[in-house]
Coordinates of C-alpha atoms in Angstrom, one line a residue:
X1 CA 0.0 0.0 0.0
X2 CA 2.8 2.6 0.8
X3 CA 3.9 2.2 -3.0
X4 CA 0.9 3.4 -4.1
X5 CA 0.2 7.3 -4.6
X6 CA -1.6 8.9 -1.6
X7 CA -4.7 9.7 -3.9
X8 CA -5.2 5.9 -4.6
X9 CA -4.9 5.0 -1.4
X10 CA -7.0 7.4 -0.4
X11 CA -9.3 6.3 -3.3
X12 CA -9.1 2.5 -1.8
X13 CA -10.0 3.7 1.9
X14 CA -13.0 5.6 0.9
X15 CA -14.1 2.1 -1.1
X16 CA -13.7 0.1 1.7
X17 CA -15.5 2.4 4.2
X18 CA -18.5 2.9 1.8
X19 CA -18.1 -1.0 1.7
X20 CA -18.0 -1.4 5.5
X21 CA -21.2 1.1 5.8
X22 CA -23.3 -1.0 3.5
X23 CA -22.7 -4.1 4.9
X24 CA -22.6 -3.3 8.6
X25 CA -26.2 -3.3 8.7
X26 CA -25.9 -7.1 8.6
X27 CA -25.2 -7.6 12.5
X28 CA -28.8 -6.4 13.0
X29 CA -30.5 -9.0 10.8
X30 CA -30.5 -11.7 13.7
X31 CA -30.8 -15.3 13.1
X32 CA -34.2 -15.3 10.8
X33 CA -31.7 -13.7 8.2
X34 CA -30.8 -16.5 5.1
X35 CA -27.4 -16.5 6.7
X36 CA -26.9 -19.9 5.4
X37 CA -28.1 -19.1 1.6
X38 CA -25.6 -16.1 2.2
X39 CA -22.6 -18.7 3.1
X40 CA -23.6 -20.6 0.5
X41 CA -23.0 -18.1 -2.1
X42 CA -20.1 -16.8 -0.5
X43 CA -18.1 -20.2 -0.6
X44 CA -19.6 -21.0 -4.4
X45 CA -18.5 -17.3 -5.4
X46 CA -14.8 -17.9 -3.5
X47 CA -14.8 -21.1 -5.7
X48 CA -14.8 -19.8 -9.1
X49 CA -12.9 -16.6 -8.0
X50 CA -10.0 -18.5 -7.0
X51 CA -10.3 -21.1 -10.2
X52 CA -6.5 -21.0 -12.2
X53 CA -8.3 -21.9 -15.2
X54 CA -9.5 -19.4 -17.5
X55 CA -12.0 -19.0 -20.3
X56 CA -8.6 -19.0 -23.0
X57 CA -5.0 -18.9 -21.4
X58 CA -2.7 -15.7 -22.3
X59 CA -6.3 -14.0 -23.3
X60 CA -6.2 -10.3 -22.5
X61 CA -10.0 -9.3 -22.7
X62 CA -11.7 -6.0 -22.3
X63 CA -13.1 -5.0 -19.5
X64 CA -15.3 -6.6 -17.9
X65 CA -15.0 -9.7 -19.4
X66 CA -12.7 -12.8 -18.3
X67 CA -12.8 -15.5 -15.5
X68 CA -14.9 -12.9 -13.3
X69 CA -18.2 -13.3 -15.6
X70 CA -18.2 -16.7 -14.7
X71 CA -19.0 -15.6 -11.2
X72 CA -21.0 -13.0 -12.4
X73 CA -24.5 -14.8 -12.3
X74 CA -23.4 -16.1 -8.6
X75 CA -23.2 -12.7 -7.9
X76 CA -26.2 -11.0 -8.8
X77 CA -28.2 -14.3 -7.4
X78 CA -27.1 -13.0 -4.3
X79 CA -28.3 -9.7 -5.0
X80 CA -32.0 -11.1 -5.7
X81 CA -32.0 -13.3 -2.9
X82 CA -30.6 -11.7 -0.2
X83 CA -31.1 -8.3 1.7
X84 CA -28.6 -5.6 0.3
X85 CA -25.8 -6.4 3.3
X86 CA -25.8 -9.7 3.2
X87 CA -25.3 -9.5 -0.7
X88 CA -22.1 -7.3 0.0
X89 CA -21.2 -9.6 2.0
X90 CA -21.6 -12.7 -0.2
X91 CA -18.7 -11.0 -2.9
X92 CA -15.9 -10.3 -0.2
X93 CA -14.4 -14.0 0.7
X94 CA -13.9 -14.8 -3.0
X95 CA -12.8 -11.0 -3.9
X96 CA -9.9 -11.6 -1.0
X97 CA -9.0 -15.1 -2.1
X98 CA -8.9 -14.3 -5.6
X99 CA -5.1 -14.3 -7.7
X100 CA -4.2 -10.9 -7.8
X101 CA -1.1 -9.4 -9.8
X102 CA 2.0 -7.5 -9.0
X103 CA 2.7 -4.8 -7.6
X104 CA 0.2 -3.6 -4.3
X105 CA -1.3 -7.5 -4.4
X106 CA -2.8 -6.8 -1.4
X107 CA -4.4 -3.8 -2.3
X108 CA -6.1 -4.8 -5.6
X109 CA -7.2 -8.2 -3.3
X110 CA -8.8 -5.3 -0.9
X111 CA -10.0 -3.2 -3.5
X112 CA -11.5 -5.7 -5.7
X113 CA -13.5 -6.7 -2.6
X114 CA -14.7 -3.1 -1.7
X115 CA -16.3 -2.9 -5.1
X116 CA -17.5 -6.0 -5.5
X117 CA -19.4 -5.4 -2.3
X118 CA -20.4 -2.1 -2.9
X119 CA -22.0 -3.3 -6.7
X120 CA -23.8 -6.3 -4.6
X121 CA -25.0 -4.3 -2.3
X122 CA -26.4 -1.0 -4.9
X123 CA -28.0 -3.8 -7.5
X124 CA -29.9 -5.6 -4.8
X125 CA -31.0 -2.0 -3.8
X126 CA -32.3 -1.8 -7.1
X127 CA -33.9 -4.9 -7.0
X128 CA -36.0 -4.5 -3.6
X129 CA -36.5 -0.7 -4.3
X130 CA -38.5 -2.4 -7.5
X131 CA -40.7 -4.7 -5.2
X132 CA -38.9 -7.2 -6.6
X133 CA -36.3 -8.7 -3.8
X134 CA -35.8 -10.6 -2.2
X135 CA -36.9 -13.0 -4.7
X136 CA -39.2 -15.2 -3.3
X137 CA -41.7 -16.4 -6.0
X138 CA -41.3 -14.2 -9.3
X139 CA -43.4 -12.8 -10.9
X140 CA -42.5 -13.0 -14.5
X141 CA -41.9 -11.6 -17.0
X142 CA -42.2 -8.3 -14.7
X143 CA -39.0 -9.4 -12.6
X144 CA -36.5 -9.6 -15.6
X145 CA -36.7 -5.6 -15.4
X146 CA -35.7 -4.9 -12.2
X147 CA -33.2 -8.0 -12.9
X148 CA -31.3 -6.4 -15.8
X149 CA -31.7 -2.5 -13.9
X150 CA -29.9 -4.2 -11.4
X151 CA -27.4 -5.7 -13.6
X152 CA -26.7 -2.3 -15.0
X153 CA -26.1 -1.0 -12.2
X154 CA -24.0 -3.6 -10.6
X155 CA -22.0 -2.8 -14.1
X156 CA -22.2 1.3 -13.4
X157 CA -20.3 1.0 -10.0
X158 CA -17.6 -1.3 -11.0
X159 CA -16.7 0.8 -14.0
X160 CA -16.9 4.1 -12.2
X161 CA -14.7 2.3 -9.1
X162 CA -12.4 1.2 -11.7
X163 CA -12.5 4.9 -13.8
X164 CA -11.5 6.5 -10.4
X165 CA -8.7 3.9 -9.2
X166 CA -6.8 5.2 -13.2
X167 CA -6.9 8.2 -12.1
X168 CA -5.7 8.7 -8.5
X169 CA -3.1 5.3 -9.1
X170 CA -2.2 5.5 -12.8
X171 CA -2.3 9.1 -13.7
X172 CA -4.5 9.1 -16.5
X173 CA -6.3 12.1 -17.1
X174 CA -10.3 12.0 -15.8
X175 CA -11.5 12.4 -19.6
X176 CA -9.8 8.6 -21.3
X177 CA -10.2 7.5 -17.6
X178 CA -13.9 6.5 -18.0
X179 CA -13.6 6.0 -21.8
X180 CA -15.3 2.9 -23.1
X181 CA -15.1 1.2 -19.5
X182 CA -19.0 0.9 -19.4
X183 CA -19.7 0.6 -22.8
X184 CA -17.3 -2.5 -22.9
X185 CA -18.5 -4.3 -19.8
X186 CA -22.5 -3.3 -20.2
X187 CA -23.6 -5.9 -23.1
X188 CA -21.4 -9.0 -21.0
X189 CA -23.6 -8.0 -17.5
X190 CA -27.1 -7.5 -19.1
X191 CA -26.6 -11.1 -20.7
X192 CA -26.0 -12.3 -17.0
X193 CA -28.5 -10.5 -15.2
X194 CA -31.0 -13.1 -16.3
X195 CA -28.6 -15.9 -16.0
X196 CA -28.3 -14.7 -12.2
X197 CA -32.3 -14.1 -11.8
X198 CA -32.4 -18.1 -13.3
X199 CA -29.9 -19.1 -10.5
X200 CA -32.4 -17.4 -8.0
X201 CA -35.0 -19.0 -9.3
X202 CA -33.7 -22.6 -8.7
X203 CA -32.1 -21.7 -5.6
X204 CA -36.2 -21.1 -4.3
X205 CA -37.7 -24.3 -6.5
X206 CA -38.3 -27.1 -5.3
X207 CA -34.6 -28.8 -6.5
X208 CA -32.4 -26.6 -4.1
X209 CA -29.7 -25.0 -4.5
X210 CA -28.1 -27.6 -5.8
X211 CA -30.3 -26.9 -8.8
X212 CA -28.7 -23.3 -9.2
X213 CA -25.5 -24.8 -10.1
X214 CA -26.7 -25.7 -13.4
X215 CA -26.8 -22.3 -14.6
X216 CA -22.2 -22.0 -14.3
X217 CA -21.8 -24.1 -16.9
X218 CA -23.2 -22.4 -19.9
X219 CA -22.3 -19.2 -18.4
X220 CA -18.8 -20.8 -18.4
X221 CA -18.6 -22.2 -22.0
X222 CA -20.6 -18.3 -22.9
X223 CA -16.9 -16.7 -21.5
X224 CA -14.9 -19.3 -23.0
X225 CA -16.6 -18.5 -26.5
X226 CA -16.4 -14.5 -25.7
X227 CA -12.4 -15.1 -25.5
X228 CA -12.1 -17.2 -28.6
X229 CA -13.8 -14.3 -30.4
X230 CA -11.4 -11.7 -28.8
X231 CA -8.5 -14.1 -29.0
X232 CA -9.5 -14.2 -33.4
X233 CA -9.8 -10.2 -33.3
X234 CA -6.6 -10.1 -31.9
X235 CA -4.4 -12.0 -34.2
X236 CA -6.0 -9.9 -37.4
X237 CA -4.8 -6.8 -35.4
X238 CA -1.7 -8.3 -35.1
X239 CA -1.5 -9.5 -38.8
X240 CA -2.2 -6.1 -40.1
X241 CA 0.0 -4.4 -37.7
X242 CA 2.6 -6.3 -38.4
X243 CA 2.0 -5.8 -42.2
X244 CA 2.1 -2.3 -41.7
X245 CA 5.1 -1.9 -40.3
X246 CA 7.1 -3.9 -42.7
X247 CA 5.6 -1.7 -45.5
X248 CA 6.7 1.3 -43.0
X249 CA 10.1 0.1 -42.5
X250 CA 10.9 -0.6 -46.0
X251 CA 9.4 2.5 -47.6
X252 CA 10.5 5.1 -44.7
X253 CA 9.3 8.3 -47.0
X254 CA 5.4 7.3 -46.8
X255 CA 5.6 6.3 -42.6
X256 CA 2.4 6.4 -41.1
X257 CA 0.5 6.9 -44.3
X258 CA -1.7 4.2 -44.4
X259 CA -3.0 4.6 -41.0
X260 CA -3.7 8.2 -42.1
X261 CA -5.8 6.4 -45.4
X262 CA -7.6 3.6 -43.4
X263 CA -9.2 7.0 -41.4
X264 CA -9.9 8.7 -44.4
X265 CA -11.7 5.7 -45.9
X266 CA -13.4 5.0 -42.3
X267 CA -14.9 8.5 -42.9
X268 CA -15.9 8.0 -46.1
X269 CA -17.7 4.9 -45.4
X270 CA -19.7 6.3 -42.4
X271 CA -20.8 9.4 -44.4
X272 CA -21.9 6.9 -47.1
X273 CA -23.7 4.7 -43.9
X274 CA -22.4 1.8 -44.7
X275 CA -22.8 -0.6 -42.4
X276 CA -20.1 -0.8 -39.7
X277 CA -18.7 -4.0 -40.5
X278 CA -17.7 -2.7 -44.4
X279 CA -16.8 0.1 -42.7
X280 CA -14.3 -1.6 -40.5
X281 CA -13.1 -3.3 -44.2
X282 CA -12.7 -0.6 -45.7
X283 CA -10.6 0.9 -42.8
X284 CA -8.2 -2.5 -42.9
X285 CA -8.1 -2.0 -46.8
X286 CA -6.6 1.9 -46.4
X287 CA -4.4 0.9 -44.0
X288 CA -3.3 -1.9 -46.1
X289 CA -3.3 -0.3 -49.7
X290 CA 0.3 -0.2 -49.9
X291 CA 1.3 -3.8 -48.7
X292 CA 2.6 -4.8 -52.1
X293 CA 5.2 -2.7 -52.0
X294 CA 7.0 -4.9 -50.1
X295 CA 7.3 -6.9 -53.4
X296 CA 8.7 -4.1 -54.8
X297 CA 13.3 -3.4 -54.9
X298 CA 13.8 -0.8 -52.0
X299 CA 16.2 1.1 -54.2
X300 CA 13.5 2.1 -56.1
X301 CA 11.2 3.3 -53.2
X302 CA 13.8 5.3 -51.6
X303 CA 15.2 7.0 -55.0
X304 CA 15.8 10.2 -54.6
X305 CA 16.1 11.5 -58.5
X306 CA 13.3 10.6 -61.1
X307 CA 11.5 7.2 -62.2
X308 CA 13.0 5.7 -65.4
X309 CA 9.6 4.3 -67.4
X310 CA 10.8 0.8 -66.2
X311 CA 11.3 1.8 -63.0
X312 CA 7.8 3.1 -63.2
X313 CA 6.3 -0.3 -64.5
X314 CA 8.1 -2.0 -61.6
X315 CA 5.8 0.1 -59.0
X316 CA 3.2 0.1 -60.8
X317 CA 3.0 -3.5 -60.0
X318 CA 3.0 -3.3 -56.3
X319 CA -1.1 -3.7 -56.3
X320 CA -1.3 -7.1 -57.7
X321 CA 1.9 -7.9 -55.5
X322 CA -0.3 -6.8 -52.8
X323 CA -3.1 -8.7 -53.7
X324 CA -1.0 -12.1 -53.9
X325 CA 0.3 -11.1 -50.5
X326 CA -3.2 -10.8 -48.4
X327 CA -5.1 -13.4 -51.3
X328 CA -5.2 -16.2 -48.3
X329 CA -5.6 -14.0 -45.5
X330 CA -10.0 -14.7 -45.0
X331 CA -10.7 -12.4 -42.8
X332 CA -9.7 -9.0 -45.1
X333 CA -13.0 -9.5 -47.2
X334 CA -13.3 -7.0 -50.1
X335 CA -10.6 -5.3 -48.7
X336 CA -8.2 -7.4 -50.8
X337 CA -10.2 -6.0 -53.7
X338 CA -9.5 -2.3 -52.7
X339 CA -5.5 -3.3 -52.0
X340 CA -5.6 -4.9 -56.1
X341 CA -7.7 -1.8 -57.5
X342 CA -7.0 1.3 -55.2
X343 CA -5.4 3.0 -58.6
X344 CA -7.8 2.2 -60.5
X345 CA -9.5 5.2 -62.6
X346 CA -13.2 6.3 -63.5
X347 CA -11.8 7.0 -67.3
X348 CA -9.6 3.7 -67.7
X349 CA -6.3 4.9 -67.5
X350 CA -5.8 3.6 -64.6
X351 CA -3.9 0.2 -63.3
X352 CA -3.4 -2.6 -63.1
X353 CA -6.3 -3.8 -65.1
X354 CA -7.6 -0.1 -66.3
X355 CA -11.1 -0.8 -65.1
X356 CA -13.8 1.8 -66.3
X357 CA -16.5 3.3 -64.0
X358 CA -18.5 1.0 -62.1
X359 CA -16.4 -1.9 -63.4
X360 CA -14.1 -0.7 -59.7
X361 CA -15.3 -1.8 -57.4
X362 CA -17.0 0.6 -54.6
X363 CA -14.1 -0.4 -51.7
X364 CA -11.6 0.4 -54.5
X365 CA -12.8 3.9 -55.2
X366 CA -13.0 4.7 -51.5
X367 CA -9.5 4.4 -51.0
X368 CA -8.2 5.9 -54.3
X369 CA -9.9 8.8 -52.9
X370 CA -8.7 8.5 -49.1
X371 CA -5.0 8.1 -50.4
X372 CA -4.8 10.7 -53.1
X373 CA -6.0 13.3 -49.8
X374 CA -3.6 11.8 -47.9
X375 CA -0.9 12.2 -50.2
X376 CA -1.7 15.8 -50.9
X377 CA -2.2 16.9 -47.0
X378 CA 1.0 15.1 -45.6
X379 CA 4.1 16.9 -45.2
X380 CA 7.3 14.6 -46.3
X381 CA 11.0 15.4 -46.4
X382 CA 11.3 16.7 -49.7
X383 CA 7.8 18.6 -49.9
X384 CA 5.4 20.8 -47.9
X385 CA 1.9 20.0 -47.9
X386 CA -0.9 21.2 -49.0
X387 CA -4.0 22.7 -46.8
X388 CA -7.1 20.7 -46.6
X389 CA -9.3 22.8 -48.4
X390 CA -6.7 23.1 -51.4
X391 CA -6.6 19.0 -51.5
X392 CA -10.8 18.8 -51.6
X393 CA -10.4 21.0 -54.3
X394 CA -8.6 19.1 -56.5
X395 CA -10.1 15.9 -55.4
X396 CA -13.4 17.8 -56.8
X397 CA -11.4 19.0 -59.9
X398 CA -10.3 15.5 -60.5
X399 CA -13.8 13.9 -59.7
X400 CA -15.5 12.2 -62.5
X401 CA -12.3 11.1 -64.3
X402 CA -10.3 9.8 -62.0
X403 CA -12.2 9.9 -58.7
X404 CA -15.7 8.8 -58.1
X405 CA -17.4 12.2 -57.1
X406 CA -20.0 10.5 -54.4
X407 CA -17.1 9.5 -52.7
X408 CA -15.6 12.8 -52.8
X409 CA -18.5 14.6 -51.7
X410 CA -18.3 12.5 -48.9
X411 CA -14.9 12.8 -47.9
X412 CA -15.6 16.4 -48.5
X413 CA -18.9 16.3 -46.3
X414 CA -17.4 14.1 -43.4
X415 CA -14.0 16.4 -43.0
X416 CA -16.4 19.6 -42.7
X417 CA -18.5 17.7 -40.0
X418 CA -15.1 16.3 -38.2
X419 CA -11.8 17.7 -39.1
X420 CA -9.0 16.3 -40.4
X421 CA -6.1 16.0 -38.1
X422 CA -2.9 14.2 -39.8
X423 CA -1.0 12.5 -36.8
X424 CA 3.2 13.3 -37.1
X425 CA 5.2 11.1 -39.2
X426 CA 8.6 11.1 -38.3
X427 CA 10.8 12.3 -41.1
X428 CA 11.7 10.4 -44.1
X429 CA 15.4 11.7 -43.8
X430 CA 17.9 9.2 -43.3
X431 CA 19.1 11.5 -40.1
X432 CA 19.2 10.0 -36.8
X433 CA 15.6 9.8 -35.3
X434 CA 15.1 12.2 -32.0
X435 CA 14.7 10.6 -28.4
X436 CA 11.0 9.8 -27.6
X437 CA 9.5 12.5 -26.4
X438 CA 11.9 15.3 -28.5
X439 CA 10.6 16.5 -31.5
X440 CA 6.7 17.0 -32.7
X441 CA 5.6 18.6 -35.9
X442 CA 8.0 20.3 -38.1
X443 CA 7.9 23.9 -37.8
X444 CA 5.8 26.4 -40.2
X445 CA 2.1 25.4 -41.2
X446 CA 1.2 21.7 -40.9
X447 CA -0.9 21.8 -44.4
X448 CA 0.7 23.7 -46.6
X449 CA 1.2 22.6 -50.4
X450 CA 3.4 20.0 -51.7
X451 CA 5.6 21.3 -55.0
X452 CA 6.5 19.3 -57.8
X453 CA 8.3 16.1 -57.4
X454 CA 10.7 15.8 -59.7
X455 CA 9.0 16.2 -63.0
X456 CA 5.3 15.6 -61.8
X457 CA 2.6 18.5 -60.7
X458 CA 2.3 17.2 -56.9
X459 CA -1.7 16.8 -57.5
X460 CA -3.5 13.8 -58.2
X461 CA -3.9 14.6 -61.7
X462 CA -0.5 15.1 -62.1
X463 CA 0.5 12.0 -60.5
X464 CA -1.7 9.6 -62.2
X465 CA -2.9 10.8 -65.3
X466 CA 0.1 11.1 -67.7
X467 CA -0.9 8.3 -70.0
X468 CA 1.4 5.6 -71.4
X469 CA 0.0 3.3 -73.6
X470 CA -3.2 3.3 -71.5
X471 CA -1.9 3.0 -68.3
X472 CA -1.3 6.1 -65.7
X473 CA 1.9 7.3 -64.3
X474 CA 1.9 6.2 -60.6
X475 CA 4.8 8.3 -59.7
X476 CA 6.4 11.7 -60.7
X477 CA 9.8 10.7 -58.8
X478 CA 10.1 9.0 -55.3
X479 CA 7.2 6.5 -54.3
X480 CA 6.0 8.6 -51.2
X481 CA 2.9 10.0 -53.0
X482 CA 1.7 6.3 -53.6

């Protein structure tokens, strides 16, 4: 405890006092209380709280979620059947027996117990302030109200408990301290609130208590599939992430510019309302756009001086190597089409296959529009960039010929609505990097205009359009505009 910071243990105190005020009220129940069903609960909560297994080993889930939900329904079947200080009392054996990590073990045991016992005690508030508890013979379906009211608010007080404890013990700042902790633990809690008012249920039928136990589990195989699905998730971050970086490492002029594009197309897609999961595509698919250049030499990425015409057709083939290099990988969807197409145009001149109109397909012309933005509003090395409203511009002047033009309204409609903020890149000069933490934006405007690059007009028109035997011109110079 003295390693913590005197906010958080003055955080954990005021826990376990609001803890101990809740449940003292217990000593006055006398011996007509359901100590027994109370004891009962407590030793089958301490059980699964202290269980080594876990839904998925190595698993790091979200918030709320993890061995803890297994428990959950335990829980809140205290709440229903028990008055409110006895069902504070039911979470604190288990809370104190539970595995707890390094450093302060002994004050997450203690503080994992105050809250546990202080979200028992407010849901079965909730539940008798409804007329509903204790549960003695429900009245359904009016009882699965109060049951999932409760649930919430079981779900409220842990994630505010565990908001404040990130503030006063890690730092964070009050704002990202809350951010997403309810949201992510809500859905998991109202799926258990009924599994909990079932294990109440059966602890009052005529099969006993015993009968209760029927309800872990499926609530038990329920976490186990909630990690698989997390543990999937997961290793596609981790396949893209680590795709992105060996694109970033190799082509050091363009860092960070496919993030920047998987943004741009995100916004895109939601002012189009597309449905979230294309939109998440589509987001993979900017991010990705530039993966085959990993099939193409190095010497020509980082080339300083102009693009011979075979030079040029050697880049130019770094869609279709991208496309062979994500072809197996399931998961990307039609973002693989948008990787093979992205420079693609409305008026055929395009490439690889020089694909008219609505021969591209839609994720295809989301990007080409997300990365030709990109490219005009990022500041590299050897060029400035150029200011937003400069880059709509020309995506408008270009529309229709090379862009689709109801993508561009929409990139043009969604940056009015949000913004556009372009996150650093670290330079693209071969200089020695500055110590994290040194550095930040390079000085003078963040958006101002990019100049020619060695031959070529710096605008999407100029980049793309020069024909050659009805193909475009995918560079003026270096790659970085890609």
């Amino acid at each position: 405890m003295r390693a913590l910071p005197a906010a958080a243990r003055s955080c954990i105190g005021g826990a376990v006092l609001a803890a101990v005020v809740c449940a003292a009220p217990a000593v006055r129940l006398g011996p007509g209380a359901p100590w027994a069903d109370a004891a009962a609960l407590a030793a089958l909560h301490a059980g699964c709280e202290t269980a080594r297994h876990r839904p998925l080993p190595g698993i790091r889930l979200p918030a709320g979620t993890g061995p803890f939900l297994t428990a959950l329904p335990v829980l809140l079947a205290g709440a229903f059947l028990l008055p409110p200080p006895l069902a504070a009392l039911t979470a604190v054996p288990g809370a104190l027996l539970a595995p707890a990590e390094e450093p302060a073990r002994t004050a997450r045991r203690i503080w994992h117990a105050a809250g546990l016992a202080l979200a028992c005690w407010a849901a079965a508030r909730l539940f008798a302030a409804a007329g509903a508890g204790p549960l003695t013979a429900p009245r359904f379906p009016w009882v699965l109200l109060p049951a999932l009211a409760a649930a919430a608010l079981f779900c409220a007080v842990l994630a505010a408990l565990d908001g404040a404890v990130r503030v006063t013990a890690e730092g964070q700042p009050p704002r990202t301290a809350w951010r997403g902790l309810l949201r992510g633990s809500l859905g998991p809690h109202l799926v258990h609130g009924p599994a909990g008012l079932m294990a109440a249920v059966l602890w009052r039928s005529a099969y006993g208590p015993a009968a209760a136990l029927l309800v872990l589990p499926p609530m038990y195989l329920s976490c186990w599939a909630f990690a698989q699905y997390h543990q999937e998730r997961a290793a596609h971050r981790a396949t893209v992430r680590a795709l992105v970086q060996a694109v970033d490492i190799k082509d050091r002029y363009t860092r960070g510019h496919g993030e920047r594009v998987g943004r741009a197309s995100a916004l895109i897609a939601r002012e189009l309302g597309l449905p979230e999961e294309r939109t998440e595509a589509l987001r993979i698919a900017g991010i990705l756009h530039d993966v085959g250049k990993l099939g193409v030499p190095t010497r020509l990425l980082r080339k300083d001086g102009p693009l011979t015409p075979e030079e040029r057709r050697l880049i130019e083939l770094h869609p279709e190597y991208g496309h062979e290099i994500v072809r197996g990988i399931g998961f990307l969807g039609e973002a693989r089409e948008a990787i093979l197409h992205h420079h693609e145009r409305l008026d055929g001149r395009g490439y690889p296959y020089g694909l008219q109109g609505a021969q591209i397909p839609e994720c295809a012309r989301v990007v080409a529009v997300a990365d030709a933005f990109d490219a005009m509003t990022s500041t590299r090395s050897y060029r400035r960039a150029r200011p937003v409203p400069v880059a709509v511009a020309e995506l408008r002047k270009c529309a229709g010929k090379q862009f689709d033009p109801r993508m561009v309204r929409a990139l043009a409609a969604a940056l009015e609505r949000h913004g556009w903020r372009p996150d650093p890149v670290m330079p693209a000069d071969p200089a020695p990097e500055p110590p994290r933490g040194a550095g930040g934006p390079p000085p003078g405007p963040q958006l101002p205009a990019p100049g020619a690059r060695h031959g070529g007009t710096g605008t999407p028109r100029g980049r793309h359009a020069a024909p050659r035997g009805g193909r475009t011109r995918h560079h003026s110079g270096r790659s970085g505009d890609a």
